[in-house]
């Protein structure tokens, strides 16, 4: 049995995510991954049972990091407007520092290729559910079907972030997301969610 080398595993994970973002899931081959990671193909299987296992582990790791960062300074019991703003700021900071991982998780989430229980409970999901329930109970937000609520609460945020990352808009102009632009958008979203 071969001994695992933590540095090799980090390289495999980093290169796999990069390859998926650049080439899509079909562009991730274990031979290609081994070549860009500068290891033998059999070394990958020391760390991951299969390609699907690798993909699922990558997603879970990226998701755990995102959830950890998104919960910094956040309390589900806080006032809705304060808590939602913290979520926007935390998510924006995470995406700025981890744009490749962000694009990877977006591809993964929207891929029919991967079979996984994506609705598994986590501390993050529980915190978000509790946060919304508290806001509704305290009459800080209108009650909507959860999908409509989350689309309003985060839809504009993610569109602006993507414009920023891609440095363009639908008009083809360069877009730079500043905190004042983020705050302006946030205020409009809050108006639509308040009772």
PDB file of C-alpha atoms in Angstrom:
ATOM      1  CA  UNK A   1       0.000   0.000   0.000  1.00  0.00           C
ATOM      2  CA  UNK A   2       1.383   3.400  -1.017  1.00  0.00           C
ATOM      3  CA  UNK A   3       1.772   6.177   1.528  1.00  0.00           C
ATOM      4  CA  UNK A   4      -0.320   9.266   0.898  1.00  0.00           C
ATOM      5  CA  UNK A   5       1.479  12.563   0.312  1.00  0.00           C
ATOM      6  CA  UNK A   6      -0.658  15.537   1.352  1.00  0.00           C
ATOM      7  CA  UNK A   7       1.071  17.858  -1.129  1.00  0.00           C
ATOM      8  CA  UNK A   8       0.301  15.533  -4.054  1.00  0.00           C
ATOM      9  CA  UNK A   9      -3.339  15.397  -3.033  1.00  0.00           C
ATOM     10  CA  UNK A  10      -3.506  19.209  -2.892  1.00  0.00           C
ATOM     11  CA  UNK A  11      -2.017  19.434  -6.389  1.00  0.00           C
ATOM     12  CA  UNK A  12      -4.462  16.834  -7.735  1.00  0.00           C
ATOM     13  CA  UNK A  13      -7.420  18.706  -6.248  1.00  0.00           C
ATOM     14  CA  UNK A  14      -6.230  22.124  -7.472  1.00  0.00           C
ATOM     15  CA  UNK A  15      -5.497  20.902 -11.003  1.00  0.00           C
ATOM     16  CA  UNK A  16      -8.783  18.960 -11.232  1.00  0.00           C
ATOM     17  CA  UNK A  17     -10.833  22.021 -10.289  1.00  0.00           C
ATOM     18  CA  UNK A  18      -8.894  24.190 -12.712  1.00  0.00           C
ATOM     19  CA  UNK A  19      -9.318  21.636 -15.507  1.00  0.00           C
ATOM     20  CA  UNK A  20     -13.079  21.375 -14.927  1.00  0.00           C
ATOM     21  CA  UNK A  21     -13.523  25.142 -14.921  1.00  0.00           C
ATOM     22  CA  UNK A  22     -11.510  25.496 -18.145  1.00  0.00           C
ATOM     23  CA  UNK A  23     -12.717  22.397 -20.035  1.00  0.00           C
ATOM     24  CA  UNK A  24     -15.917  21.225 -18.351  1.00  0.00           C
ATOM     25  CA  UNK A  25     -16.559  17.806 -16.825  1.00  0.00           C
ATOM     26  CA  UNK A  26     -15.948  16.029 -20.123  1.00  0.00           C
ATOM     27  CA  UNK A  27     -12.494  17.627 -20.233  1.00  0.00           C
ATOM     28  CA  UNK A  28     -11.441  15.958 -16.983  1.00  0.00           C
ATOM     29  CA  UNK A  29      -9.640  12.731 -17.783  1.00  0.00           C
ATOM     30  CA  UNK A  30      -7.546  10.938 -15.215  1.00  0.00           C
ATOM     31  CA  UNK A  31      -4.622  10.625 -17.675  1.00  0.00           C
ATOM     32  CA  UNK A  32      -4.751  14.360 -18.421  1.00  0.00           C
ATOM     33  CA  UNK A  33      -5.066  15.158 -14.724  1.00  0.00           C
ATOM     34  CA  UNK A  34      -2.039  13.007 -13.910  1.00  0.00           C
ATOM     35  CA  UNK A  35      -0.008  14.745 -16.606  1.00  0.00           C
ATOM     36  CA  UNK A  36      -0.780  18.314 -15.431  1.00  0.00           C
ATOM     37  CA  UNK A  37      -0.282  17.225 -11.794  1.00  0.00           C
ATOM     38  CA  UNK A  38       3.110  15.717 -12.758  1.00  0.00           C
ATOM     39  CA  UNK A  39       2.306  12.337 -11.232  1.00  0.00           C
ATOM     40  CA  UNK A  40       1.552   8.875 -12.551  1.00  0.00           C
ATOM     41  CA  UNK A  41      -2.116   8.071 -13.271  1.00  0.00           C
ATOM     42  CA  UNK A  42      -2.095   5.311 -10.654  1.00  0.00           C
ATOM     43  CA  UNK A  43      -1.157   7.879  -7.980  1.00  0.00           C
ATOM     44  CA  UNK A  44      -4.573   9.548  -8.333  1.00  0.00           C
ATOM     45  CA  UNK A  45      -6.222   6.297  -7.242  1.00  0.00           C
ATOM     46  CA  UNK A  46      -4.210   6.296  -4.020  1.00  0.00           C
ATOM     47  CA  UNK A  47      -6.315   9.317  -3.015  1.00  0.00           C
ATOM     48  CA  UNK A  48      -9.587   8.813  -4.906  1.00  0.00           C
ATOM     49  CA  UNK A  49     -11.439   5.591  -5.705  1.00  0.00           C
ATOM     50  CA  UNK A  50     -12.787   6.844  -9.024  1.00  0.00           C
ATOM     51  CA  UNK A  51     -13.384   9.928 -11.130  1.00  0.00           C
ATOM     52  CA  UNK A  52     -16.849  10.317  -9.569  1.00  0.00           C
ATOM     53  CA  UNK A  53     -15.378  10.003  -6.071  1.00  0.00           C
ATOM     54  CA  UNK A  54     -12.845  12.721  -6.934  1.00  0.00           C
ATOM     55  CA  UNK A  55     -15.582  15.026  -8.253  1.00  0.00           C
ATOM     56  CA  UNK A  56     -17.789  14.543  -5.213  1.00  0.00           C
ATOM     57  CA  UNK A  57     -14.882  15.095  -2.803  1.00  0.00           C
ATOM     58  CA  UNK A  58     -13.891  18.267  -4.636  1.00  0.00           C
ATOM     59  CA  UNK A  59     -17.430  19.597  -4.415  1.00  0.00           C
ATOM     60  CA  UNK A  60     -17.779  18.724  -0.721  1.00  0.00           C
ATOM     61  CA  UNK A  61     -14.467  20.411   0.118  1.00  0.00           C
ATOM     62  CA  UNK A  62     -15.338  23.553  -1.847  1.00  0.00           C
ATOM     63  CA  UNK A  63     -18.793  23.635  -0.269  1.00  0.00           C
ATOM     64  CA  UNK A  64     -17.401  23.233   3.262  1.00  0.00           C
ATOM     65  CA  UNK A  65     -14.993  26.145   2.739  1.00  0.00           C
ATOM     66  CA  UNK A  66     -17.769  28.315   1.308  1.00  0.00           C
ATOM     67  CA  UNK A  67     -20.119  27.498   4.204  1.00  0.00           C
ATOM     68  CA  UNK A  68     -17.422  28.202   6.779  1.00  0.00           C
ATOM     69  CA  UNK A  69     -16.611  31.580   5.239  1.00  0.00           C
ATOM     70  CA  UNK A  70     -20.274  32.517   4.726  1.00  0.00           C
ATOM     71  CA  UNK A  71     -21.031  32.038   8.438  1.00  0.00           C
ATOM     72  CA  UNK A  72     -18.281  34.366   9.736  1.00  0.00           C
ATOM     73  CA  UNK A  73     -19.868  36.954  12.032  1.00  0.00           C
ATOM     74  CA  UNK A  74     -23.340  35.639  11.190  1.00  0.00           C
ATOM     75  CA  UNK A  75     -25.997  34.609  13.700  1.00  0.00           C
ATOM     76  CA  UNK A  76     -29.358  33.201  12.570  1.00  0.00           C
ATOM     77  CA  UNK A  77     -31.041  35.209  15.343  1.00  0.00           C
ATOM     78  CA  UNK A  78     -29.795  38.573  14.089  1.00  0.00           C
ATOM     79  CA  UNK A  79     -32.050  41.171  12.519  1.00  0.00           C
ATOM     80  CA  UNK A  80     -32.850  40.161   8.942  1.00  0.00           C
ATOM     81  CA  UNK A  81     -31.352  43.187   7.202  1.00  0.00           C
ATOM     82  CA  UNK A  82     -28.097  42.901   9.164  1.00  0.00           C
ATOM     83  CA  UNK A  83     -27.825  39.165   8.602  1.00  0.00           C
ATOM     84  CA  UNK A  84     -28.538  39.328   4.887  1.00  0.00           C
ATOM     85  CA  UNK A  85     -25.932  42.070   4.438  1.00  0.00           C
ATOM     86  CA  UNK A  86     -23.344  39.937   6.269  1.00  0.00           C
ATOM     87  CA  UNK A  87     -24.228  37.067   3.939  1.00  0.00           C
ATOM     88  CA  UNK A  88     -23.733  39.252   0.874  1.00  0.00           C
ATOM     89  CA  UNK A  89     -20.391  40.574   2.131  1.00  0.00           C
ATOM     90  CA  UNK A  90     -19.123  37.152   3.240  1.00  0.00           C
ATOM     91  CA  UNK A  91     -20.139  35.517  -0.014  1.00  0.00           C
ATOM     92  CA  UNK A  92     -18.564  38.298  -2.041  1.00  0.00           C
ATOM     93  CA  UNK A  93     -15.275  38.014  -0.116  1.00  0.00           C
ATOM     94  CA  UNK A  94     -15.281  34.246  -0.560  1.00  0.00           C
ATOM     95  CA  UNK A  95     -15.913  34.489  -4.302  1.00  0.00           C
ATOM     96  CA  UNK A  96     -13.261  37.171  -4.778  1.00  0.00           C
ATOM     97  CA  UNK A  97     -10.660  34.991  -3.089  1.00  0.00           C
ATOM     98  CA  UNK A  98     -11.854  31.697  -4.587  1.00  0.00           C
ATOM     99  CA  UNK A  99     -13.199  32.479  -8.052  1.00  0.00           C
ATOM    100  CA  UNK A 100     -12.040  29.183  -9.598  1.00  0.00           C
ATOM    101  CA  UNK A 101     -13.741  27.227  -6.813  1.00  0.00           C
ATOM    102  CA  UNK A 102     -16.864  29.369  -7.259  1.00  0.00           C
ATOM    103  CA  UNK A 103     -17.032  28.558 -10.981  1.00  0.00           C
ATOM    104  CA  UNK A 104     -16.400  24.881 -10.201  1.00  0.00           C
ATOM    105  CA  UNK A 105     -19.241  24.712  -7.666  1.00  0.00           C
ATOM    106  CA  UNK A 106     -21.587  26.456 -10.121  1.00  0.00           C
ATOM    107  CA  UNK A 107     -20.743  23.877 -12.792  1.00  0.00           C
ATOM    108  CA  UNK A 108     -21.097  21.019 -10.334  1.00  0.00           C
ATOM    109  CA  UNK A 109     -24.431  22.221  -8.977  1.00  0.00           C
ATOM    110  CA  UNK A 110     -25.869  22.529 -12.475  1.00  0.00           C
ATOM    111  CA  UNK A 111     -24.472  19.297 -13.871  1.00  0.00           C
ATOM    112  CA  UNK A 112     -26.731  16.314 -14.574  1.00  0.00           C
ATOM    113  CA  UNK A 113     -23.598  14.135 -14.619  1.00  0.00           C
ATOM    114  CA  UNK A 114     -23.128  14.069 -10.871  1.00  0.00           C
ATOM    115  CA  UNK A 115     -25.408  12.085  -8.607  1.00  0.00           C
ATOM    116  CA  UNK A 116     -25.337  13.357  -5.060  1.00  0.00           C
ATOM    117  CA  UNK A 117     -27.699  14.287  -2.284  1.00  0.00           C
ATOM    118  CA  UNK A 118     -27.234  18.019  -2.681  1.00  0.00           C
ATOM    119  CA  UNK A 119     -29.891  18.794  -0.087  1.00  0.00           C
ATOM    120  CA  UNK A 120     -28.063  17.148   2.791  1.00  0.00           C
ATOM    121  CA  UNK A 121     -28.473  19.041   6.042  1.00  0.00           C
ATOM    122  CA  UNK A 122     -25.493  20.991   7.227  1.00  0.00           C
ATOM    123  CA  UNK A 123     -24.894  23.608   9.896  1.00  0.00           C
ATOM    124  CA  UNK A 124     -24.971  26.190   7.122  1.00  0.00           C
ATOM    125  CA  UNK A 125     -28.334  25.078   5.735  1.00  0.00           C
ATOM    126  CA  UNK A 126     -29.788  24.892   9.245  1.00  0.00           C
ATOM    127  CA  UNK A 127     -28.506  28.410  10.002  1.00  0.00           C
ATOM    128  CA  UNK A 128     -30.047  29.789   6.795  1.00  0.00           C
ATOM    129  CA  UNK A 129     -33.398  28.078   7.443  1.00  0.00           C
ATOM    130  CA  UNK A 130     -33.448  29.332  11.028  1.00  0.00           C
ATOM    131  CA  UNK A 131     -32.490  32.839   9.892  1.00  0.00           C
ATOM    132  CA  UNK A 132     -35.410  32.994   7.456  1.00  0.00           C
ATOM    133  CA  UNK A 133     -37.862  31.491   9.949  1.00  0.00           C
ATOM    134  CA  UNK A 134     -36.844  34.054  12.592  1.00  0.00           C
ATOM    135  CA  UNK A 135     -37.196  36.925  10.113  1.00  0.00           C
ATOM    136  CA  UNK A 136     -40.699  35.788   9.124  1.00  0.00           C
ATOM    137  CA  UNK A 137     -41.744  35.250  12.737  1.00  0.00           C
ATOM    138  CA  UNK A 138     -40.495  38.734  13.679  1.00  0.00           C
ATOM    139  CA  UNK A 139     -42.266  40.297  10.681  1.00  0.00           C
ATOM    140  CA  UNK A 140     -38.977  41.539   9.200  1.00  0.00           C
ATOM    141  CA  UNK A 141     -39.575  39.963   5.812  1.00  0.00           C
ATOM    142  CA  UNK A 142     -42.614  39.012   3.751  1.00  0.00           C
ATOM    143  CA  UNK A 143     -43.499  35.365   3.585  1.00  0.00           C
ATOM    144  CA  UNK A 144     -42.901  33.895   0.136  1.00  0.00           C
ATOM    145  CA  UNK A 145     -42.318  30.419  -1.230  1.00  0.00           C
ATOM    146  CA  UNK A 146     -38.722  29.659  -0.289  1.00  0.00           C
ATOM    147  CA  UNK A 147     -37.530  29.470  -3.905  1.00  0.00           C
ATOM    148  CA  UNK A 148     -38.954  32.906  -4.698  1.00  0.00           C
ATOM    149  CA  UNK A 149     -37.524  34.335  -1.493  1.00  0.00           C
ATOM    150  CA  UNK A 150     -33.985  33.072  -2.211  1.00  0.00           C
ATOM    151  CA  UNK A 151     -34.212  34.187  -5.855  1.00  0.00           C
ATOM    152  CA  UNK A 152     -35.008  37.731  -4.712  1.00  0.00           C
ATOM    153  CA  UNK A 153     -32.587  37.733  -1.767  1.00  0.00           C
ATOM    154  CA  UNK A 154     -29.586  36.486  -3.772  1.00  0.00           C
ATOM    155  CA  UNK A 155     -30.406  36.646  -7.493  1.00  0.00           C
ATOM    156  CA  UNK A 156     -29.188  40.205  -8.074  1.00  0.00           C
ATOM    157  CA  UNK A 157     -26.120  39.542  -5.931  1.00  0.00           C
ATOM    158  CA  UNK A 158     -24.956  36.591  -8.027  1.00  0.00           C
ATOM    159  CA  UNK A 159     -25.615  38.392 -11.318  1.00  0.00           C
ATOM    160  CA  UNK A 160     -23.464  41.341 -10.203  1.00  0.00           C
ATOM    161  CA  UNK A 161     -20.714  39.029  -8.975  1.00  0.00           C
ATOM    162  CA  UNK A 162     -20.616  37.235 -12.329  1.00  0.00           C
ATOM    163  CA  UNK A 163     -20.484  40.556 -14.201  1.00  0.00           C
ATOM    164  CA  UNK A 164     -17.575  41.543 -11.945  1.00  0.00           C
ATOM    165  CA  UNK A 165     -15.669  38.277 -12.378  1.00  0.00           C
ATOM    166  CA  UNK A 166     -16.130  38.305 -16.138  1.00  0.00           C
ATOM    167  CA  UNK A 167     -15.375  42.047 -16.271  1.00  0.00           C
ATOM    168  CA  UNK A 168     -18.292  42.632 -18.627  1.00  0.00           C
ATOM    169  CA  UNK A 169     -22.019  43.231 -18.697  1.00  0.00           C
ATOM    170  CA  UNK A 170     -24.784  42.387 -21.109  1.00  0.00           C
ATOM    171  CA  UNK A 171     -23.995  45.682 -22.876  1.00  0.00           C
ATOM    172  CA  UNK A 172     -20.400  44.510 -23.338  1.00  0.00           C
ATOM    173  CA  UNK A 173     -18.978  47.164 -21.053  1.00  0.00           C
ATOM    174  CA  UNK A 174     -16.430  46.569 -18.308  1.00  0.00           C
ATOM    175  CA  UNK A 175     -18.016  46.238 -14.865  1.00  0.00           C
ATOM    176  CA  UNK A 176     -16.318  46.618 -11.515  1.00  0.00           C
ATOM    177  CA  UNK A 177     -18.355  45.744  -8.440  1.00  0.00           C
ATOM    178  CA  UNK A 178     -17.673  48.146  -5.590  1.00  0.00           C
ATOM    179  CA  UNK A 179     -19.091  48.053  -2.090  1.00  0.00           C
ATOM    180  CA  UNK A 180     -21.261  51.093  -2.893  1.00  0.00           C
ATOM    181  CA  UNK A 181     -22.757  49.321  -5.946  1.00  0.00           C
ATOM    182  CA  UNK A 182     -23.282  46.219  -3.856  1.00  0.00           C
ATOM    183  CA  UNK A 183     -24.946  48.269  -1.111  1.00  0.00           C
ATOM    184  CA  UNK A 184     -27.168  50.116  -3.625  1.00  0.00           C
ATOM    185  CA  UNK A 185     -28.397  46.799  -5.002  1.00  0.00           C
ATOM    186  CA  UNK A 186     -28.851  45.415  -1.502  1.00  0.00           C
ATOM    187  CA  UNK A 187     -31.095  48.354  -0.527  1.00  0.00           C
ATOM    188  CA  UNK A 188     -33.339  47.705  -3.544  1.00  0.00           C
ATOM    189  CA  UNK A 189     -33.549  44.003  -2.668  1.00  0.00           C
ATOM    190  CA  UNK A 190     -34.443  44.865   0.926  1.00  0.00           C
ATOM    191  CA  UNK A 191     -37.311  47.103  -0.230  1.00  0.00           C
ATOM    192  CA  UNK A 192     -38.779  44.186  -2.136  1.00  0.00           C
ATOM    193  CA  UNK A 193     -38.552  41.840   0.864  1.00  0.00           C
ATOM    194  CA  UNK A 194     -39.807  44.062   3.681  1.00  0.00           C
ATOM    195  CA  UNK A 195     -43.476  43.823   4.755  1.00  0.00           C
TER     196      UNK A 195
END
